[in-house]
mmCIF file of C-alpha atoms in Angstrom:
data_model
loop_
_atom_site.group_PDB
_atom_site.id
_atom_site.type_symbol
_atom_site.label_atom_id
_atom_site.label_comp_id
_atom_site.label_asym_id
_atom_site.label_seq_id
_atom_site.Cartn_x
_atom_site.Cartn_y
_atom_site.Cartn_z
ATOM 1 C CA UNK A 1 111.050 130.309 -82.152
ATOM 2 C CA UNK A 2 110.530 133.218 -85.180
ATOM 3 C CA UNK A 3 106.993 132.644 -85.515
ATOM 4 C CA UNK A 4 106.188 133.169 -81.652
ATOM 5 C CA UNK A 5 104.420 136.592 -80.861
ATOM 6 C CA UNK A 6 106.336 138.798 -78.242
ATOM 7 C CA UNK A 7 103.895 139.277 -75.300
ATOM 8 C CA UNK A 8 101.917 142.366 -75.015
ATOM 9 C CA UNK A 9 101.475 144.730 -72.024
ATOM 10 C CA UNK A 10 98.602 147.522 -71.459
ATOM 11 C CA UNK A 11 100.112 150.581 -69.417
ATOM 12 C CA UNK A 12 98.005 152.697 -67.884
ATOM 13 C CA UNK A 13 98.326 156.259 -69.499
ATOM 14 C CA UNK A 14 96.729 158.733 -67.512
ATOM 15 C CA UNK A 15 93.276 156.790 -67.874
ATOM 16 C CA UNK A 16 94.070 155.204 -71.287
ATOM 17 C CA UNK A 17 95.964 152.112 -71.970
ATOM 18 C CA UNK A 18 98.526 151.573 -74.675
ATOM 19 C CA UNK A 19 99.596 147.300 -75.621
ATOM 20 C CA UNK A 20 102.998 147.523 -77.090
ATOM 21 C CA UNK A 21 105.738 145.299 -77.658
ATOM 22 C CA UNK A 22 109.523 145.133 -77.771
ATOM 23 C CA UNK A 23 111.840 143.264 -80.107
ATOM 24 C CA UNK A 24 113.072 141.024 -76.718
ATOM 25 C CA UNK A 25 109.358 140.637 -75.506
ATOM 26 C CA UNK A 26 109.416 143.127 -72.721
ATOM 27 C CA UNK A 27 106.539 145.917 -72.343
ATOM 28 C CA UNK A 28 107.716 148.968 -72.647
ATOM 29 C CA UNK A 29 106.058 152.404 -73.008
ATOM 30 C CA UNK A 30 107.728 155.992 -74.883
ATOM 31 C CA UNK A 31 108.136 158.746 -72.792
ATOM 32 C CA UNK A 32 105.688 160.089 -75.433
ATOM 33 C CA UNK A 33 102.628 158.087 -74.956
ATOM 34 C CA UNK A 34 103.604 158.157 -71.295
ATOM 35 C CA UNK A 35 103.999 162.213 -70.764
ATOM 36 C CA UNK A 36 103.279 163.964 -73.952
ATOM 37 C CA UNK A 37 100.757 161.819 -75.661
ATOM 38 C CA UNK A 38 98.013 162.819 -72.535
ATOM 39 C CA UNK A 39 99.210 166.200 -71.228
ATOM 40 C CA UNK A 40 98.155 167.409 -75.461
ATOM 41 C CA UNK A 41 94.667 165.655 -74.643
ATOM 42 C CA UNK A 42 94.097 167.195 -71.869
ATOM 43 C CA UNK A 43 95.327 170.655 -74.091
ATOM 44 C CA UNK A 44 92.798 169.950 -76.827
ATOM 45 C CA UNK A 45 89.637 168.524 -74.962
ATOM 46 C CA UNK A 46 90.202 172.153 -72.074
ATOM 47 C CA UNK A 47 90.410 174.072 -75.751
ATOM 48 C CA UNK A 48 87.282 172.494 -76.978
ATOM 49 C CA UNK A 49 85.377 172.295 -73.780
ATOM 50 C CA UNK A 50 85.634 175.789 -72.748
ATOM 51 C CA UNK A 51 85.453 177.127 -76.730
ATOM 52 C CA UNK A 52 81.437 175.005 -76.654
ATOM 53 C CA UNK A 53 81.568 176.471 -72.483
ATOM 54 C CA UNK A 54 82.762 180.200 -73.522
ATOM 55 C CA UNK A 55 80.983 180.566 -76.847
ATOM 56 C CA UNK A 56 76.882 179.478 -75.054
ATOM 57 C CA UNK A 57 77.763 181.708 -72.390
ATOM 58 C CA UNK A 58 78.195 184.768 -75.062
ATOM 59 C CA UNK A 59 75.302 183.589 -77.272
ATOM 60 C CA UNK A 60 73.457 182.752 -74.346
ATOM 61 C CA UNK A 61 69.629 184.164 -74.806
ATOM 62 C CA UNK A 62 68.254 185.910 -71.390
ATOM 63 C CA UNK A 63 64.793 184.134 -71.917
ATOM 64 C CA UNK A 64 66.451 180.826 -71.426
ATOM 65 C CA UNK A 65 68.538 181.447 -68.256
ATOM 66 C CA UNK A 66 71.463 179.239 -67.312
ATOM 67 C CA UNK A 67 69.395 176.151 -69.120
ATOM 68 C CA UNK A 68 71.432 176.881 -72.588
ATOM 69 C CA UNK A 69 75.135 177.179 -70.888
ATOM 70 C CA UNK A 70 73.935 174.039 -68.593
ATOM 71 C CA UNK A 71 73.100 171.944 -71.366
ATOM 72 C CA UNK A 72 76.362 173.007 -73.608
ATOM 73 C CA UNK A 73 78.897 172.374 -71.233
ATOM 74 C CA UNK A 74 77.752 169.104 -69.768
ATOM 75 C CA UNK A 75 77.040 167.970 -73.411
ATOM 76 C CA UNK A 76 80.147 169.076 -74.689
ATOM 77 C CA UNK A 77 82.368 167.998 -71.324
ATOM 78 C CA UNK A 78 80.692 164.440 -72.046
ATOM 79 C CA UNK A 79 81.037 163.863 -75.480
ATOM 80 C CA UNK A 80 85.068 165.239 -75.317
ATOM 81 C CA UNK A 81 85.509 162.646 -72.400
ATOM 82 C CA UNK A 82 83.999 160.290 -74.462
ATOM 83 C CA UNK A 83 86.501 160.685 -77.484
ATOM 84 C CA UNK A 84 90.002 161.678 -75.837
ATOM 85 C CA UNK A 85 88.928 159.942 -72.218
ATOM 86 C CA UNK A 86 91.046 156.523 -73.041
ATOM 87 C CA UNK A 87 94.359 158.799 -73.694
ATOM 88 C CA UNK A 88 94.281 160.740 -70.603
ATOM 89 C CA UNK A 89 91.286 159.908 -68.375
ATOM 90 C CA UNK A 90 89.419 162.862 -69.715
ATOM 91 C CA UNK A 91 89.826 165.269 -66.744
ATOM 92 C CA UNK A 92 90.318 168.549 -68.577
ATOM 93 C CA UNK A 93 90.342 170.715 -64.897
ATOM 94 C CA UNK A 94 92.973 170.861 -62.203
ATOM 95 C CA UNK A 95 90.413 170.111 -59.758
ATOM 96 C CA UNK A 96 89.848 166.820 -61.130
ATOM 97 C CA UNK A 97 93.771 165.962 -61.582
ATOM 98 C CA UNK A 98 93.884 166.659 -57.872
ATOM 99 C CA UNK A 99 91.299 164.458 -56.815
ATOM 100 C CA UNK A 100 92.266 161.617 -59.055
ATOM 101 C CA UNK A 101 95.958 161.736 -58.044
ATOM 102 C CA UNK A 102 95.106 162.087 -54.366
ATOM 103 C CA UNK A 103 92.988 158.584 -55.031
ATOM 104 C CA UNK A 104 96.120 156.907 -57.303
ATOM 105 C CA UNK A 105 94.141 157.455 -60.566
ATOM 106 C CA UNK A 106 96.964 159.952 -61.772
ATOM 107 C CA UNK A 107 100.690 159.415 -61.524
ATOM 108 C CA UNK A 108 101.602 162.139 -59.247
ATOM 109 C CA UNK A 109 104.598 163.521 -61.425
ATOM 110 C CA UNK A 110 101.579 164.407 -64.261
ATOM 111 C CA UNK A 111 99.913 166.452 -61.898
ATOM 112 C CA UNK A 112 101.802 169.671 -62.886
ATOM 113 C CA UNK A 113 101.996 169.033 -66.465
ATOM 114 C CA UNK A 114 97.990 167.797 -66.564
ATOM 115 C CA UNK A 115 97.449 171.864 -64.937
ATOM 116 C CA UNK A 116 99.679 173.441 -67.542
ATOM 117 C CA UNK A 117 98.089 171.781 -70.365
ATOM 118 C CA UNK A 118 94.536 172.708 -68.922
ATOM 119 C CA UNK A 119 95.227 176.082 -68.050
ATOM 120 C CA UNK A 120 96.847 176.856 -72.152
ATOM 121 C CA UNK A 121 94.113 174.746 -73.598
ATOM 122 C CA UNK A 122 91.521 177.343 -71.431
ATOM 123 C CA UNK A 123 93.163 180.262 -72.638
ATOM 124 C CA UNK A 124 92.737 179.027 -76.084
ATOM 125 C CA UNK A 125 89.277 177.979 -76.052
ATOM 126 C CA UNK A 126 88.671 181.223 -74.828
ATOM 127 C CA UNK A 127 90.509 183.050 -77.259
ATOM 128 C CA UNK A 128 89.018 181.335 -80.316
ATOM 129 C CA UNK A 129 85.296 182.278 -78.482
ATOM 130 C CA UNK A 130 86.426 185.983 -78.826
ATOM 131 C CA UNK A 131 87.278 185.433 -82.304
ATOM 132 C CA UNK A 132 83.953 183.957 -83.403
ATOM 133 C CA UNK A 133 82.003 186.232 -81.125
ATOM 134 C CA UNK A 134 80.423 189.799 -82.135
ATOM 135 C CA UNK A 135 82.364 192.201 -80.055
ATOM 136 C CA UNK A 136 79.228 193.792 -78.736
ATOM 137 C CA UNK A 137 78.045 190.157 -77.230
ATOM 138 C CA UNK A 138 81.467 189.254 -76.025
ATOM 139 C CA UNK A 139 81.695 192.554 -73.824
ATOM 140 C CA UNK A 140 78.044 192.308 -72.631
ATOM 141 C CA UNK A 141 78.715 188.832 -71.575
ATOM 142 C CA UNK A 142 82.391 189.640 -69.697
ATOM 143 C CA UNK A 143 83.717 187.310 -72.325
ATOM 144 C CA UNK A 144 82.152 184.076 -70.338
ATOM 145 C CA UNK A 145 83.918 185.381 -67.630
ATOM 146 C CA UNK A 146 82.370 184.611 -63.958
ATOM 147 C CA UNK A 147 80.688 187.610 -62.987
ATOM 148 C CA UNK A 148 77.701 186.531 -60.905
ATOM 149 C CA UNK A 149 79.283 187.816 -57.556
ATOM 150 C CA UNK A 150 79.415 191.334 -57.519
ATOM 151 C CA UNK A 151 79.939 192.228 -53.968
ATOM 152 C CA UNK A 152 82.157 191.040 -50.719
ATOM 153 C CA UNK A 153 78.200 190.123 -48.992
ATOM 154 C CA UNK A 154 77.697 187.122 -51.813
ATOM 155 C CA UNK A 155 81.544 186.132 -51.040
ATOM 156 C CA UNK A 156 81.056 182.991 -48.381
ATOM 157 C CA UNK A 157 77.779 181.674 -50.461
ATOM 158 C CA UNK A 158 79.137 181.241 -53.702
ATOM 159 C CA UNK A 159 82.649 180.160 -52.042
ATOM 160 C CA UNK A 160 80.251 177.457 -50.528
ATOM 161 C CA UNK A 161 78.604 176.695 -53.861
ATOM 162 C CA UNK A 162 81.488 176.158 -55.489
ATOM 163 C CA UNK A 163 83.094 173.989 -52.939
ATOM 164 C CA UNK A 164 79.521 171.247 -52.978
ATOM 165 C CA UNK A 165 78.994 171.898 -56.685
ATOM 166 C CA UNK A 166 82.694 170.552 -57.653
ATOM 167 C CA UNK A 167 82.726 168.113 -55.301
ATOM 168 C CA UNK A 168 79.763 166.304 -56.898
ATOM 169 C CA UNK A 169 81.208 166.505 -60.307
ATOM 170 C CA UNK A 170 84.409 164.769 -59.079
ATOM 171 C CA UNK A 171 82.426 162.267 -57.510
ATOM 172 C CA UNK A 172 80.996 161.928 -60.649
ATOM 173 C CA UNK A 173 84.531 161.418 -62.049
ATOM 174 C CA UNK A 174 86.295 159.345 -59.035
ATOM 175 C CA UNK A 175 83.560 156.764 -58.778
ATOM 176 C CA UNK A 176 82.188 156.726 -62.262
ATOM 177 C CA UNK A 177 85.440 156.631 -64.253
ATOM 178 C CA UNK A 178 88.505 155.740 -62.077
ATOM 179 C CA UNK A 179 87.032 153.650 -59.144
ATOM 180 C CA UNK A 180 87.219 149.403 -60.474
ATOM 181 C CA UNK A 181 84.339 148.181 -58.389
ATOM 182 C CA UNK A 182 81.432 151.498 -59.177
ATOM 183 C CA UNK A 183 82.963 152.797 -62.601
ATOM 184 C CA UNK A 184 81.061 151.789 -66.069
ATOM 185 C CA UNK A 185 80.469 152.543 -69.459
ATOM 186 C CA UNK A 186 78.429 155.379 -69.066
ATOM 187 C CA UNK A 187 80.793 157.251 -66.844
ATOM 188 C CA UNK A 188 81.537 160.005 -69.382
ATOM 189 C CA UNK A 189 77.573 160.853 -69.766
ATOM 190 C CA UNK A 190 77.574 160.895 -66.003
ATOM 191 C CA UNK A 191 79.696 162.910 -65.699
ATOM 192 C CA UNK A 192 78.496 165.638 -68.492
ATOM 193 C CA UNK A 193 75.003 165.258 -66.448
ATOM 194 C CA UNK A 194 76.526 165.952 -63.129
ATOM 195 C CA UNK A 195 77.696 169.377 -64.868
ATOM 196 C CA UNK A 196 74.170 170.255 -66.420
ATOM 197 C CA UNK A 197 73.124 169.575 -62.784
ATOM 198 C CA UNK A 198 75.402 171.814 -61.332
ATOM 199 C CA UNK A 199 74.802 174.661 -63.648
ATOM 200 C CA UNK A 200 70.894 175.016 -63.222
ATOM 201 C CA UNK A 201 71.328 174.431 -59.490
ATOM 202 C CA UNK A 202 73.995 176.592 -58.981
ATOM 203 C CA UNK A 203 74.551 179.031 -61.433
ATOM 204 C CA UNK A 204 72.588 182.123 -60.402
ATOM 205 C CA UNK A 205 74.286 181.751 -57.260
ATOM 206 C CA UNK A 206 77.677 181.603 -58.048
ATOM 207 C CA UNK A 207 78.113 180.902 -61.884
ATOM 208 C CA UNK A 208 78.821 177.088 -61.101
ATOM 209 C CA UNK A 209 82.544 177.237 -62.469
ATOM 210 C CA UNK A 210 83.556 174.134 -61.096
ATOM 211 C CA UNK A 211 87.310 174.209 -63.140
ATOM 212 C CA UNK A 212 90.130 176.709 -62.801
ATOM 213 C CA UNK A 213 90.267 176.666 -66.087
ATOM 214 C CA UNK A 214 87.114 177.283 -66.899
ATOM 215 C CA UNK A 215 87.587 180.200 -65.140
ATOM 216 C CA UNK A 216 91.254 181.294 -65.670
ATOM 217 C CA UNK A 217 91.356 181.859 -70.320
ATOM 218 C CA UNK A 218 87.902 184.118 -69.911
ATOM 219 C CA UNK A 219 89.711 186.115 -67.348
ATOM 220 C CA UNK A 220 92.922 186.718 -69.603
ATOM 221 C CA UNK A 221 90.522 187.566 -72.559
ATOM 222 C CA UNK A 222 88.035 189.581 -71.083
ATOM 223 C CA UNK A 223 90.883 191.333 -68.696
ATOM 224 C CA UNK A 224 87.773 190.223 -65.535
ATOM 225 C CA UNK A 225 89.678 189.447 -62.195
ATOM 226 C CA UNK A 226 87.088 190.458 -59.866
ATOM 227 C CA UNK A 227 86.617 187.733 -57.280
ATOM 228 C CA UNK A 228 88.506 185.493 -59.786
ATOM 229 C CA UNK A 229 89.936 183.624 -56.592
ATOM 230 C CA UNK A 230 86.661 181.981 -56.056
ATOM 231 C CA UNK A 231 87.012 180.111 -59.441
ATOM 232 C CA UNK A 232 90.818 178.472 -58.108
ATOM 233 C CA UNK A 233 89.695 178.319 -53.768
ATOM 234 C CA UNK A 234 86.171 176.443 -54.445
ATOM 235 C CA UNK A 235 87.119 173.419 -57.331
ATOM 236 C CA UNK A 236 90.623 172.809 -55.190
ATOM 237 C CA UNK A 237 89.006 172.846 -52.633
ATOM 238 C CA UNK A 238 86.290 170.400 -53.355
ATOM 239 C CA UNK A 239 89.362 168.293 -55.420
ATOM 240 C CA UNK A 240 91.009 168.026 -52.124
ATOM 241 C CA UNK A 241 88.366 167.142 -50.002
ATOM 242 C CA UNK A 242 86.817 164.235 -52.413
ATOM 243 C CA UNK A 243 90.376 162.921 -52.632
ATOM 244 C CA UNK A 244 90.739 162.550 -48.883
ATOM 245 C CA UNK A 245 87.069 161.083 -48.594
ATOM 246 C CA UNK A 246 87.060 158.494 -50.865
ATOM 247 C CA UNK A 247 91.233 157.406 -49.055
ATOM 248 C CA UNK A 248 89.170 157.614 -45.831
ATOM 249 C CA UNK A 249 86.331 155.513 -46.380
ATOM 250 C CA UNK A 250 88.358 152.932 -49.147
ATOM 251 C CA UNK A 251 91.447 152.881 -46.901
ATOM 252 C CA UNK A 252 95.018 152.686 -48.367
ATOM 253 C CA UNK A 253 95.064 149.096 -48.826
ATOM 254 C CA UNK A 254 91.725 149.036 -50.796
ATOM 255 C CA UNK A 255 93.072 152.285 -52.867
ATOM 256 C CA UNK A 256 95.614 149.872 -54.320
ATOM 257 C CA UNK A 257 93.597 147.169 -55.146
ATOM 258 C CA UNK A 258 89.848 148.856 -56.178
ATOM 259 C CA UNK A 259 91.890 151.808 -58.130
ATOM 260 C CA UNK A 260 93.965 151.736 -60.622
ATOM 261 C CA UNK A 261 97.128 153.061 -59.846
ATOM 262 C CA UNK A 262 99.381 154.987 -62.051
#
């Protein structure tokens, strides 16, 4: 009949989903809203997160310690996954597209395109904090760049750090966000928290990156590589190992029913 509505379909879209309909009926998604739509979400919420991440660590007063860089980046991380989290799932860090995919929360052929898009969108968050920032500020600070280990002795601790400190912020993100039976509305709070946790645990120890990313656009700015392999080791790391744990204890079987699959 004319007046009958073609059906609808949600597609999952890298965390979001899209309803869309065809002139015969049939779901269908654009290679746009499939590929493009959440690899430029991921772009803009990296930018954003490590502009807010980049610019408290410059401004950062040394009376308050790691409490003002703790409390910026988990605010901002949650409030960004909040707003662009139903487009791409919100992950803005490879080590989180790792351990999603590895659980079937991330179609494995956006895994490479979700990095890309992180790493620009961290080299222009970090470029726009060296823009804002006094020059004098932005060199005393490394540009946000990780420079709490200083010397080969403070190597295996903060390699250690890293590794436990990213695996409970993809914990946060694999259970509270992607996982059907544990995930809920709060998830993108949660997640924000886990990263102000992180930071005052961890960062006098080893700067609690947590993200390549994070890590990799203060680098280019600031021209700081020293122990800059910590930043990629630790978070992949700790993305690889949550991945495996959570397809260990879940099982394969489970995986495809209690997660949604991409």
């Amino acid at each position: 009949m004319s007046g009958e509505q073609a059906p609808m379909c949600e597609v999952d879209l890298g965390g979001g989903k899209v309803k869309e309909t065809n002139t015969v009926g049939r779901c269908r998604v654009s290679s746009y809203e499939r590929y493009i739509q959440p690899c430029m979400a991921e772009l803009l919420g990296s930018a954003l997160f490590i502009f807010i991440g980049c610019l408290s660590v410059i401004e950062n007063s040394p009376n308050t310690g790691v409490l003002q860089p703790a409390l910026a980046h988990g605010l901002a991380l949650g409030l960004i996954i909040a707003i662009l989290g139903n487009i791409s799932g919100g992950h803005f860090n490879p080590a989180v597209s790792l351990a999603v995919t590895l659980i079937g929360g991330l179609n494995i052929m956006l895994l490479i395109p979700y990095w890309i898009s992180q790493l620009f969108g961290g080299l222009i968050g970090a470029a726009l904090a060296k823009a804002v920032s006094p020059e004098e500020r932005f060199w005393n600070a490394s540009g946000a760049a990780f420079a709490t280990v200083q010397e080969e002795g403070q190597v295996a601790v903060a390699l250690g750090a890293e590794i436990i400190l990213t695996m409970l912020l993809t914990l946060a993100v694999c259970m509270g966000a992607v996982n059907e039976k544990t995930k809920g509305p709060l998830a993108p709070f949660s997640i924000g928290f886990s990263v102000v946790v992180d930071i005052l645990a961890g960062g006098a120890i080893s700067g609690a990156c947590m993200n390549p990313a994070r890590a990799f656009g203060p680098a280019v700015m600031a021209g700081y590589w020293d122990f800059h392999w910590i930043y990629w080791l630790g978070p992949l790391l700790a993305g690889l190992l949550v991945g495996l744990l959570i397809r260990l204890f879940i099982g394969d079987e489970k995986t495809r029913l209690i997660l949604k699959a991409r």
